[in-house]
Amino acid sequence: MAAFAEEHCSGDQQQAFDVALAATEAGSNVIRHAYNPAGEGMIEVEAWIDGDELVVEVSDHGVGMPADAFEAKGLGLKIIRAISYLTVLENAGGGTRLRMTFPLPQSA
């Protein structure tokens, strides 16, 4: 993810770092919360450019995100919300899909 962000953030190292950090936090949340401690599951990560935005989605097929997740004590979602526009979507067949959108730096 870091390499993809660096390639598309026009040399803006802070923006590239934010993209990589948000994806890492989202992946960490999947590992900690989506599947029961003894269970196994997949994490799917996709990234693409949509006009003047870089979009990252992190998906799982776990237990889903509780309604009060944004008020959780952990920092993961708070960090993601602070550095991206975050949309939480339900995954078809169960689980959660986080879509994080980042404005791309304007080229000079």
mmCIF file of N, CA and C in Angstrom:
data_model
loop_
_atom_site.group_PDB
_atom_site.id
_atom_site.type_symbol
_atom_site.label_atom_id
_atom_site.label_comp_id
_atom_site.label_asym_id
_atom_site.label_seq_id
_atom_site.Cartn_x
_atom_site.Cartn_y
_atom_site.Cartn_z
ATOM 1 N N MET A 1 0.816 -1.179 0.000
ATOM 2 C CA MET A 1 0.000 0.000 0.000
ATOM 3 C C MET A 1 0.867 1.253 0.000
ATOM 4 N N ALA A 2 1.953 1.205 0.732
ATOM 5 C CA ALA A 2 2.848 2.366 0.792
ATOM 6 C C ALA A 2 3.391 2.695 -0.594
ATOM 7 N N ALA A 3 3.791 1.684 -1.349
ATOM 8 C CA ALA A 3 4.336 1.917 -2.690
ATOM 9 C C ALA A 3 3.271 2.492 -3.617
ATOM 10 N N PHE A 4 2.050 1.995 -3.538
ATOM 11 C CA PHE A 4 0.957 2.517 -4.364
ATOM 12 C C PHE A 4 0.702 3.978 -4.017
ATOM 13 N N ALA A 5 0.660 4.287 -2.730
ATOM 14 C CA ALA A 5 0.413 5.664 -2.300
ATOM 15 C C ALA A 5 1.541 6.589 -2.745
ATOM 16 N N GLU A 6 2.777 6.160 -2.568
ATOM 17 C CA GLU A 6 3.904 6.995 -2.987
ATOM 18 C C GLU A 6 3.862 7.262 -4.489
ATOM 19 N N GLU A 7 3.477 6.265 -5.252
ATOM 20 C CA GLU A 7 3.414 6.415 -6.703
ATOM 21 C C GLU A 7 2.366 7.443 -7.137
ATOM 22 N N HIS A 8 1.275 7.539 -6.381
ATOM 23 C CA HIS A 8 0.152 8.371 -6.812
ATOM 24 C C HIS A 8 -0.025 9.670 -6.030
ATOM 25 N N CYS A 9 0.789 9.923 -5.039
ATOM 26 C CA CYS A 9 0.620 11.130 -4.221
ATOM 27 C C CYS A 9 1.543 12.269 -4.638
ATOM 28 N N SER A 10 2.063 12.223 -5.828
ATOM 29 C CA SER A 10 2.858 13.317 -6.411
ATOM 30 C C SER A 10 3.943 13.840 -5.483
ATOM 31 N N GLY A 11 4.624 12.938 -4.803
ATOM 32 C CA GLY A 11 5.725 13.347 -3.932
ATOM 33 C C GLY A 11 5.306 13.861 -2.572
ATOM 34 N N ASP A 12 4.020 13.889 -2.286
ATOM 35 C CA ASP A 12 3.544 14.333 -0.974
ATOM 36 C C ASP A 12 3.731 13.187 0.026
ATOM 37 N N GLN A 13 4.845 13.210 0.722
ATOM 38 C CA GLN A 13 5.194 12.115 1.633
ATOM 39 C C GLN A 13 4.192 11.973 2.779
ATOM 40 N N GLN A 14 3.655 13.092 3.278
ATOM 41 C CA GLN A 14 2.676 13.020 4.366
ATOM 42 C C GLN A 14 1.405 12.320 3.893
ATOM 43 N N GLN A 15 0.955 12.659 2.703
ATOM 44 C CA GLN A 15 -0.243 12.022 2.165
ATOM 45 C C GLN A 15 -0.010 10.523 1.961
ATOM 46 N N ALA A 16 1.132 10.164 1.410
ATOM 47 C CA ALA A 16 1.457 8.745 1.210
ATOM 48 C C ALA A 16 1.508 8.013 2.546
ATOM 49 N N PHE A 17 2.088 8.658 3.560
ATOM 50 C CA PHE A 17 2.136 8.062 4.896
ATOM 51 C C PHE A 17 0.724 7.876 5.446
ATOM 52 N N ASP A 18 -0.148 8.887 5.277
ATOM 53 C CA ASP A 18 -1.518 8.793 5.784
ATOM 54 C C ASP A 18 -2.278 7.633 5.140
ATOM 55 N N VAL A 19 -2.105 7.452 3.845
ATOM 56 C CA VAL A 19 -2.774 6.347 3.142
ATOM 57 C C VAL A 19 -2.303 5.007 3.714
ATOM 58 N N ALA A 20 -1.004 4.843 3.844
ATOM 59 C CA ALA A 20 -0.452 3.587 4.374
ATOM 60 C C ALA A 20 -0.892 3.367 5.818
ATOM 61 N N LEU A 21 -0.896 4.428 6.623
ATOM 62 C CA LEU A 21 -1.317 4.312 8.021
ATOM 63 C C LEU A 21 -2.779 3.899 8.120
ATOM 64 N N ALA A 22 -3.646 4.526 7.348
ATOM 65 C CA ALA A 22 -5.067 4.190 7.398
ATOM 66 C C ALA A 22 -5.308 2.734 6.983
ATOM 67 N N ALA A 23 -4.631 2.284 5.933
ATOM 68 C CA ALA A 23 -4.789 0.895 5.492
ATOM 69 C C ALA A 23 -4.292 -0.076 6.554
ATOM 70 N N THR A 24 -3.190 0.272 7.198
ATOM 71 C CA THR A 24 -2.651 -0.581 8.266
ATOM 72 C C THR A 24 -3.607 -0.649 9.448
ATOM 73 N N GLU A 25 -4.150 0.490 9.842
ATOM 74 C CA GLU A 25 -5.106 0.510 10.957
ATOM 75 C C GLU A 25 -6.352 -0.298 10.624
ATOM 76 N N ALA A 26 -6.853 -0.159 9.398
ATOM 77 C CA ALA A 26 -8.033 -0.919 8.995
ATOM 78 C C ALA A 26 -7.738 -2.424 9.016
ATOM 79 N N GLY A 27 -6.589 -2.811 8.503
ATOM 80 C CA GLY A 27 -6.206 -4.222 8.532
ATOM 81 C C GLY A 27 -6.051 -4.746 9.947
ATOM 82 N N SER A 28 -5.471 -3.943 10.812
ATOM 83 C CA SER A 28 -5.324 -4.329 12.224
ATOM 84 C C SER A 28 -6.684 -4.529 12.879
ATOM 85 N N ASN A 29 -7.640 -3.667 12.544
ATOM 86 C CA ASN A 29 -8.989 -3.822 13.098
ATOM 87 C C ASN A 29 -9.635 -5.123 12.644
ATOM 88 N N VAL A 30 -9.409 -5.496 11.393
ATOM 89 C CA VAL A 30 -9.943 -6.777 10.915
ATOM 90 C C VAL A 30 -9.350 -7.912 11.743
ATOM 91 N N ILE A 31 -8.042 -7.901 11.925
ATOM 92 C CA ILE A 31 -7.375 -8.968 12.670
ATOM 93 C C ILE A 31 -7.898 -9.051 14.095
ATOM 94 N N ARG A 32 -8.105 -7.896 14.723
ATOM 95 C CA ARG A 32 -8.539 -7.880 16.125
ATOM 96 C C ARG A 32 -10.021 -8.158 16.314
ATOM 97 N N HIS A 33 -10.870 -7.740 15.360
ATOM 98 C CA HIS A 33 -12.301 -7.724 15.639
ATOM 99 C C HIS A 33 -13.184 -8.547 14.714
ATOM 100 N N ALA A 34 -12.770 -8.824 13.505
ATOM 101 C CA ALA A 34 -13.685 -9.421 12.536
ATOM 102 C C ALA A 34 -13.930 -10.912 12.754
ATOM 103 N N TYR A 35 -12.901 -11.602 13.162
ATOM 104 C CA TYR A 35 -13.006 -13.051 13.301
ATOM 105 C C TYR A 35 -12.734 -13.420 14.748
ATOM 106 N N ASN A 36 -13.428 -14.456 15.227
ATOM 107 C CA ASN A 36 -13.210 -14.813 16.631
ATOM 108 C C ASN A 36 -11.747 -15.200 16.837
ATOM 109 N N PRO A 37 -11.269 -15.115 18.074
ATOM 110 C CA PRO A 37 -9.828 -15.321 18.322
ATOM 111 C C PRO A 37 -9.260 -16.633 17.785
ATOM 112 N N ALA A 38 -10.058 -17.674 17.745
ATOM 113 C CA ALA A 38 -9.549 -18.956 17.254
ATOM 114 C C ALA A 38 -9.826 -19.139 15.763
ATOM 115 N N GLY A 39 -10.547 -18.198 15.162
ATOM 116 C CA GLY A 39 -10.962 -18.355 13.778
ATOM 117 C C GLY A 39 -9.945 -17.841 12.776
ATOM 118 N N GLU A 40 -10.214 -18.138 11.548
ATOM 119 C CA GLU A 40 -9.400 -17.657 10.446
ATOM 120 C C GLU A 40 -10.304 -16.902 9.495
ATOM 121 N N GLY A 41 -9.714 -16.001 8.733
ATOM 122 C CA GLY A 41 -10.495 -15.262 7.759
ATOM 123 C C GLY A 41 -9.589 -14.474 6.845
ATOM 124 N N MET A 42 -10.197 -13.923 5.834
ATOM 125 C CA MET A 42 -9.446 -13.175 4.833
ATOM 126 C C MET A 42 -9.593 -11.674 5.048
ATOM 127 N N ILE A 43 -8.576 -10.960 4.628
ATOM 128 C CA ILE A 43 -8.610 -9.511 4.524
ATOM 129 C C ILE A 43 -8.404 -9.202 3.047
ATOM 130 N N GLU A 44 -9.283 -8.397 2.499
ATOM 131 C CA GLU A 44 -9.152 -7.992 1.104
ATOM 132 C C GLU A 44 -8.848 -6.503 1.081
ATOM 133 N N VAL A 45 -7.834 -6.117 0.326
ATOM 134 C CA VAL A 45 -7.443 -4.720 0.212
ATOM 135 C C VAL A 45 -7.399 -4.354 -1.258
ATOM 136 N N GLU A 46 -8.083 -3.283 -1.602
ATOM 137 C CA GLU A 46 -8.070 -2.769 -2.969
ATOM 138 C C GLU A 46 -7.771 -1.280 -2.914
ATOM 139 N N ALA A 47 -7.072 -0.788 -3.911
ATOM 140 C CA ALA A 47 -6.788 0.641 -4.003
ATOM 141 C C ALA A 47 -6.869 1.056 -5.461
ATOM 142 N N TRP A 48 -7.399 2.244 -5.692
ATOM 143 C CA TRP A 48 -7.505 2.756 -7.050
ATOM 144 C C TRP A 48 -7.595 4.277 -7.016
ATOM 145 N N ILE A 49 -7.431 4.856 -8.194
ATOM 146 C CA ILE A 49 -7.570 6.293 -8.366
ATOM 147 C C ILE A 49 -8.936 6.543 -8.984
ATOM 148 N N ASP A 50 -9.685 7.471 -8.406
ATOM 149 C CA ASP A 50 -10.997 7.849 -8.908
ATOM 150 C C ASP A 50 -10.993 9.367 -9.087
ATOM 151 N N GLY A 51 -10.675 9.806 -10.295
ATOM 152 C CA GLY A 51 -10.581 11.245 -10.558
ATOM 153 C C GLY A 51 -9.433 11.860 -9.782
ATOM 154 N N ASP A 52 -9.753 12.765 -8.866
ATOM 155 C CA ASP A 52 -8.722 13.431 -8.074
ATOM 156 C C ASP A 52 -8.637 12.877 -6.659
ATOM 157 N N GLU A 53 -9.069 11.613 -6.498
ATOM 158 C CA GLU A 53 -9.015 10.962 -5.188
ATOM 159 C C GLU A 53 -8.349 9.592 -5.286
ATOM 160 N N LEU A 54 -7.684 9.223 -4.213
ATOM 161 C CA LEU A 54 -7.146 7.880 -4.046
ATOM 162 C C LEU A 54 -8.096 7.168 -3.091
ATOM 163 N N VAL A 55 -8.558 5.998 -3.484
ATOM 164 C CA VAL A 55 -9.533 5.254 -2.696
ATOM 165 C C VAL A 55 -8.918 3.929 -2.267
ATOM 166 N N VAL A 56 -9.110 3.592 -0.996
ATOM 167 C CA VAL A 56 -8.655 2.310 -0.453
ATOM 168 C C VAL A 56 -9.847 1.644 0.218
ATOM 169 N N GLU A 57 -10.056 0.372 -0.088
ATOM 170 C CA GLU A 57 -11.073 -0.409 0.608
ATOM 171 C C GLU A 57 -10.422 -1.599 1.283
ATOM 172 N N VAL A 58 -10.809 -1.808 2.526
ATOM 173 C CA VAL A 58 -10.363 -2.972 3.294
ATOM 174 C C VAL A 58 -11.632 -3.713 3.707
ATOM 175 N N SER A 59 -11.708 -4.979 3.314
ATOM 176 C CA SER A 59 -12.922 -5.765 3.531
ATOM 177 C C SER A 59 -12.616 -7.044 4.294
ATOM 178 N N ASP A 60 -13.641 -7.512 5.002
ATOM 179 C CA ASP A 60 -13.572 -8.817 5.650
ATOM 180 C C ASP A 60 -14.938 -9.468 5.534
ATOM 181 N N HIS A 61 -15.012 -10.722 5.922
ATOM 182 C CA HIS A 61 -16.269 -11.462 5.918
ATOM 183 C C HIS A 61 -16.552 -11.980 7.326
ATOM 184 N N GLY A 62 -16.210 -11.161 8.311
ATOM 185 C CA GLY A 62 -16.343 -11.536 9.715
ATOM 186 C C GLY A 62 -17.698 -11.203 10.305
ATOM 187 N N VAL A 63 -17.678 -10.825 11.573
ATOM 188 C CA VAL A 63 -18.905 -10.627 12.345
ATOM 189 C C VAL A 63 -19.600 -9.307 12.062
ATOM 190 N N GLY A 64 -18.981 -8.416 11.329
ATOM 191 C CA GLY A 64 -19.581 -7.116 11.052
ATOM 192 C C GLY A 64 -19.204 -6.104 12.112
ATOM 193 N N MET A 65 -19.452 -4.854 11.809
ATOM 194 C CA MET A 65 -19.076 -3.774 12.708
ATOM 195 C C MET A 65 -20.289 -3.348 13.530
ATOM 196 N N PRO A 66 -20.152 -3.311 14.856
ATOM 197 C CA PRO A 66 -21.282 -2.888 15.688
ATOM 198 C C PRO A 66 -21.604 -1.409 15.462
ATOM 199 N N ALA A 67 -22.854 -1.043 15.724
ATOM 200 C CA ALA A 67 -23.313 0.326 15.496
ATOM 201 C C ALA A 67 -22.519 1.355 16.298
ATOM 202 N N ASP A 68 -22.007 0.962 17.449
ATOM 203 C CA ASP A 68 -21.280 1.919 18.298
ATOM 204 C C ASP A 68 -19.767 1.905 18.047
ATOM 205 N N ALA A 69 -19.331 1.376 16.924
ATOM 206 C CA ALA A 69 -17.896 1.238 16.654
ATOM 207 C C ALA A 69 -17.179 2.581 16.638
ATOM 208 N N PHE A 70 -17.844 3.636 16.199
ATOM 209 C CA PHE A 70 -17.176 4.936 16.138
ATOM 210 C C PHE A 70 -16.935 5.527 17.524
ATOM 211 N N GLU A 71 -17.642 5.038 18.518
ATOM 212 C CA GLU A 71 -17.428 5.509 19.882
ATOM 213 C C GLU A 71 -16.523 4.565 20.669
ATOM 214 N N ALA A 72 -15.937 3.613 19.986
ATOM 215 C CA ALA A 72 -15.081 2.627 20.648
ATOM 216 C C ALA A 72 -13.886 3.303 21.310
ATOM 217 N N LYS A 73 -13.327 2.614 22.278
ATOM 218 C CA LYS A 73 -12.193 3.155 23.026
ATOM 219 C C LYS A 73 -10.888 3.127 22.237
ATOM 220 N N GLY A 74 -10.792 2.262 21.264
ATOM 221 C CA GLY A 74 -9.560 2.143 20.494
ATOM 222 C C GLY A 74 -9.332 3.355 19.595
ATOM 223 N N LEU A 75 -8.116 3.438 19.094
ATOM 224 C CA LEU A 75 -7.745 4.581 18.271
ATOM 225 C C LEU A 75 -7.856 4.336 16.773
ATOM 226 N N GLY A 76 -7.957 3.082 16.354
ATOM 227 C CA GLY A 76 -7.900 2.765 14.926
ATOM 228 C C GLY A 76 -8.854 3.570 14.070
ATOM 229 N N LEU A 77 -10.162 3.502 14.360
ATOM 230 C CA LEU A 77 -11.135 4.224 13.547
ATOM 231 C C LEU A 77 -11.001 5.733 13.720
ATOM 232 N N LYS A 78 -10.616 6.165 14.896
ATOM 233 C CA LYS A 78 -10.417 7.602 15.114
ATOM 234 C C LYS A 78 -9.276 8.124 14.243
ATOM 235 N N ILE A 79 -8.208 7.363 14.157
ATOM 236 C CA ILE A 79 -7.081 7.758 13.299
ATOM 237 C C ILE A 79 -7.523 7.788 11.843
ATOM 238 N N ILE A 80 -8.206 6.736 11.410
ATOM 239 C CA ILE A 80 -8.657 6.670 10.023
ATOM 240 C C ILE A 80 -9.563 7.855 9.700
ATOM 241 N N ARG A 81 -10.496 8.161 10.581
ATOM 242 C CA ARG A 81 -11.411 9.287 10.344
ATOM 243 C C ARG A 81 -10.681 10.623 10.335
ATOM 244 N N ALA A 82 -9.605 10.737 11.092
ATOM 245 C CA ALA A 82 -8.862 12.000 11.146
ATOM 246 C C ALA A 82 -8.077 12.277 9.874
ATOM 247 N N ILE A 83 -7.705 11.228 9.138
ATOM 248 C CA ILE A 83 -6.830 11.432 7.974
ATOM 249 C C ILE A 83 -7.487 11.081 6.641
ATOM 250 N N SER A 84 -8.732 10.624 6.675
ATOM 251 C CA SER A 84 -9.410 10.276 5.425
ATOM 252 C C SER A 84 -10.899 10.543 5.571
ATOM 253 N N TYR A 85 -11.578 10.488 4.433
ATOM 254 C CA TYR A 85 -13.032 10.465 4.463
ATOM 255 C C TYR A 85 -13.399 8.989 4.528
ATOM 256 N N LEU A 86 -14.051 8.569 5.606
ATOM 257 C CA LEU A 86 -14.326 7.157 5.860
ATOM 258 C C LEU A 86 -15.795 6.850 5.641
ATOM 259 N N THR A 87 -16.035 5.783 4.878
ATOM 260 C CA THR A 87 -17.378 5.252 4.695
ATOM 261 C C THR A 87 -17.344 3.795 5.124
ATOM 262 N N VAL A 88 -18.285 3.400 5.971
ATOM 263 C CA VAL A 88 -18.388 2.010 6.408
ATOM 264 C C VAL A 88 -19.544 1.384 5.651
ATOM 265 N N LEU A 89 -19.235 0.300 4.948
ATOM 266 C CA LEU A 89 -20.229 -0.388 4.129
ATOM 267 C C LEU A 89 -20.353 -1.831 4.584
ATOM 268 N N GLU A 90 -21.532 -2.388 4.422
ATOM 269 C CA GLU A 90 -21.702 -3.811 4.700
ATOM 270 C C GLU A 90 -21.194 -4.593 3.512
ATOM 271 N N ASN A 91 -20.573 -5.710 3.782
ATOM 272 C CA ASN A 91 -20.096 -6.595 2.726
ATOM 273 C C ASN A 91 -21.206 -7.571 2.369
ATOM 274 N N ALA A 92 -21.412 -7.808 1.105
ATOM 275 C CA ALA A 92 -22.395 -8.809 0.696
ATOM 276 C C ALA A 92 -21.996 -10.145 1.310
ATOM 277 N N GLY A 93 -22.905 -10.803 1.961
ATOM 278 C CA GLY A 93 -22.608 -12.087 2.579
ATOM 279 C C GLY A 93 -22.022 -11.961 3.970
ATOM 280 N N GLY A 94 -22.012 -10.773 4.541
ATOM 281 C CA GLY A 94 -21.514 -10.583 5.903
ATOM 282 C C GLY A 94 -20.167 -9.888 5.942
ATOM 283 N N GLY A 95 -19.871 -9.326 7.077
ATOM 284 C CA GLY A 95 -18.604 -8.642 7.246
ATOM 285 C C GLY A 95 -18.719 -7.146 7.041
ATOM 286 N N THR A 96 -17.572 -6.519 6.936
ATOM 287 C CA THR A 96 -17.498 -5.069 6.840
ATOM 288 C C THR A 96 -16.542 -4.678 5.724
ATOM 289 N N ARG A 97 -16.847 -3.558 5.095
ATOM 290 C CA ARG A 97 -15.970 -2.978 4.087
ATOM 291 C C ARG A 97 -15.778 -1.514 4.453
ATOM 292 N N LEU A 98 -14.519 -1.137 4.706
ATOM 293 C CA LEU A 98 -14.199 0.261 4.979
ATOM 294 C C LEU A 98 -13.679 0.890 3.698
ATOM 295 N N ARG A 99 -14.273 2.000 3.302
ATOM 296 C CA ARG A 99 -13.782 2.749 2.145
ATOM 297 C C ARG A 99 -13.182 4.053 2.666
ATOM 298 N N MET A 100 -11.898 4.241 2.387
ATOM 299 C CA MET A 100 -11.170 5.425 2.822
ATOM 300 C C MET A 100 -10.783 6.217 1.583
ATOM 301 N N THR A 101 -11.157 7.473 1.558
ATOM 302 C CA THR A 101 -10.908 8.317 0.397
ATOM 303 C C THR A 101 -9.974 9.454 0.788
ATOM 304 N N PHE A 102 -8.984 9.693 -0.066
ATOM 305 C CA PHE A 102 -7.974 10.716 0.178
ATOM 306 C C PHE A 102 -7.892 11.633 -1.045
ATOM 307 N N PRO A 103 -7.962 12.944 -0.856
ATOM 308 C CA PRO A 103 -7.786 13.824 -2.005
ATOM 309 C C PRO A 103 -6.339 13.751 -2.471
ATOM 310 N N LEU A 104 -6.139 13.675 -3.768
ATOM 311 C CA LEU A 104 -4.773 13.646 -4.301
ATOM 312 C C LEU A 104 -4.206 15.055 -4.330
ATOM 313 N N PRO A 105 -2.919 15.181 -4.042
ATOM 314 C CA PRO A 105 -2.290 16.505 -4.128
ATOM 315 C C PRO A 105 -2.366 17.023 -5.560
ATOM 316 N N GLN A 106 -2.536 18.312 -5.681
ATOM 317 C CA GLN A 106 -2.571 18.941 -7.004
ATOM 318 C C GLN A 106 -1.150 19.071 -7.523
ATOM 319 N N SER A 107 -0.944 18.681 -8.761
ATOM 320 C CA SER A 107 0.372 18.811 -9.393
ATOM 321 C C SER A 107 0.622 20.277 -9.701
ATOM 322 N N ALA A 108 1.886 20.680 -9.554
ATOM 323 C CA ALA A 108 2.224 22.081 -9.821
ATOM 324 C C ALA A 108 2.347 22.339 -11.299
#
